[in-house]
């Protein structure tokens, strides 16, 4: 999984735009993941180029539906790695 990093300087209190960040590996403990990223985040401090963006900036609540779809996505990835074919249509 990829983490979110500052592409350049980001000032405290400014809205973080997609042009301000980049996604890269490794994902570090406490870091925001690429899947958690959204355009409504505000910098809680000054960030410099290469700083990780912390998970605590993600104030959005994750719905049960998102949790289920994320689990399905991860399971399909595991099945794919094991070369077990699953069709596009399935029920949960």
Coordinates of C-alpha atoms in Angstrom, one line a residue:
X1 CA 0.0 0.0 0.0
X2 CA 1.2 3.5 -0.7
X3 CA 1.5 6.4 1.7
X4 CA 0.8 10.1 1.2
X5 CA 3.8 12.5 1.2
X6 CA 4.2 16.3 0.8
X7 CA 5.4 17.2 -2.7
X8 CA 6.6 20.6 -1.5
X9 CA 6.1 23.0 1.3
X10 CA 2.5 23.1 2.8
X11 CA 1.6 25.8 5.3
X12 CA -0.4 25.1 8.4
X13 CA -4.1 25.8 8.0
X14 CA -4.1 25.6 4.2
X15 CA -6.3 23.1 2.3
X16 CA -4.1 20.3 0.9
X17 CA -4.7 19.8 -2.8
X18 CA -3.8 16.8 -4.9
X19 CA -1.0 18.9 -6.5
X20 CA 0.6 19.3 -3.1
X21 CA 1.1 15.6 -2.4
X22 CA 2.3 12.3 -4.0
X23 CA 1.8 8.6 -3.2
X24 CA 4.8 6.4 -2.6
X25 CA 6.0 3.3 -0.8
X26 CA 6.7 2.3 1.9
X27 CA 3.6 3.1 3.9
X28 CA 4.9 4.1 7.4
X29 CA 3.1 3.6 10.7
X30 CA 0.6 6.4 11.4
X31 CA 0.7 7.6 7.8
X32 CA -2.3 8.4 5.6
X33 CA -2.8 5.8 2.9
X34 CA -3.5 6.6 -0.7
X35 CA -7.0 5.2 -0.3
X36 CA -7.7 7.5 2.7
X37 CA -6.7 10.7 0.8
X38 CA -9.4 13.2 0.0
X39 CA -9.4 16.9 -1.1
X40 CA -11.0 18.2 2.1
X41 CA -7.9 17.9 4.3
X42 CA -6.3 20.9 6.0
X43 CA -2.7 21.0 7.1
X44 CA -2.4 20.8 10.9
X45 CA 1.2 22.0 10.8
X46 CA 3.8 23.2 8.3
X47 CA 5.0 20.4 6.0
X48 CA 8.2 20.3 3.9
X49 CA 9.0 18.3 0.8
X50 CA 9.0 14.6 1.5
X51 CA 7.2 14.8 4.9
X52 CA 4.6 12.1 5.5
X53 CA 1.0 13.2 5.8
X54 CA -0.3 11.7 9.0
X55 CA -3.4 9.5 9.3
X56 CA -4.9 11.8 11.9
X57 CA -5.8 14.3 9.2
X58 CA -8.4 11.9 7.9
X59 CA -11.5 13.2 9.8
X60 CA -13.9 11.4 7.4
X61 CA -15.8 8.5 9.0
X62 CA -15.5 5.3 7.0
X63 CA -18.9 3.7 6.3
X64 CA -19.6 0.0 6.8
X65 CA -20.1 -0.3 3.0
X66 CA -16.6 1.1 2.4
X67 CA -15.1 -1.4 4.9
X68 CA -16.8 -4.3 3.2
X69 CA -15.7 -3.1 -0.3
X70 CA -12.2 -2.7 0.9
X71 CA -12.2 -6.2 2.4
X72 CA -13.5 -7.6 -0.9
X73 CA -10.9 -5.7 -2.8
X74 CA -8.1 -7.1 -0.6
X75 CA -9.5 -10.7 -0.8
X76 CA -9.8 -10.4 -4.6
X77 CA -6.1 -9.3 -4.6
X78 CA -5.1 -12.4 -2.6
X79 CA -7.1 -14.7 -4.8
X80 CA -5.5 -13.1 -7.9
X81 CA -2.0 -13.6 -6.4
X82 CA -3.0 -17.3 -5.8
X83 CA -4.2 -17.5 -9.4
X84 CA -7.7 -18.3 -8.3
X85 CA -10.1 -16.9 -10.9
X86 CA -13.2 -15.0 -9.6
X87 CA -15.7 -13.5 -12.1
X88 CA -16.7 -9.9 -12.2
X89 CA -20.2 -10.7 -10.9
X90 CA -20.7 -12.0 -7.4
X91 CA -22.9 -11.4 -4.4
X92 CA -21.9 -10.5 -0.8

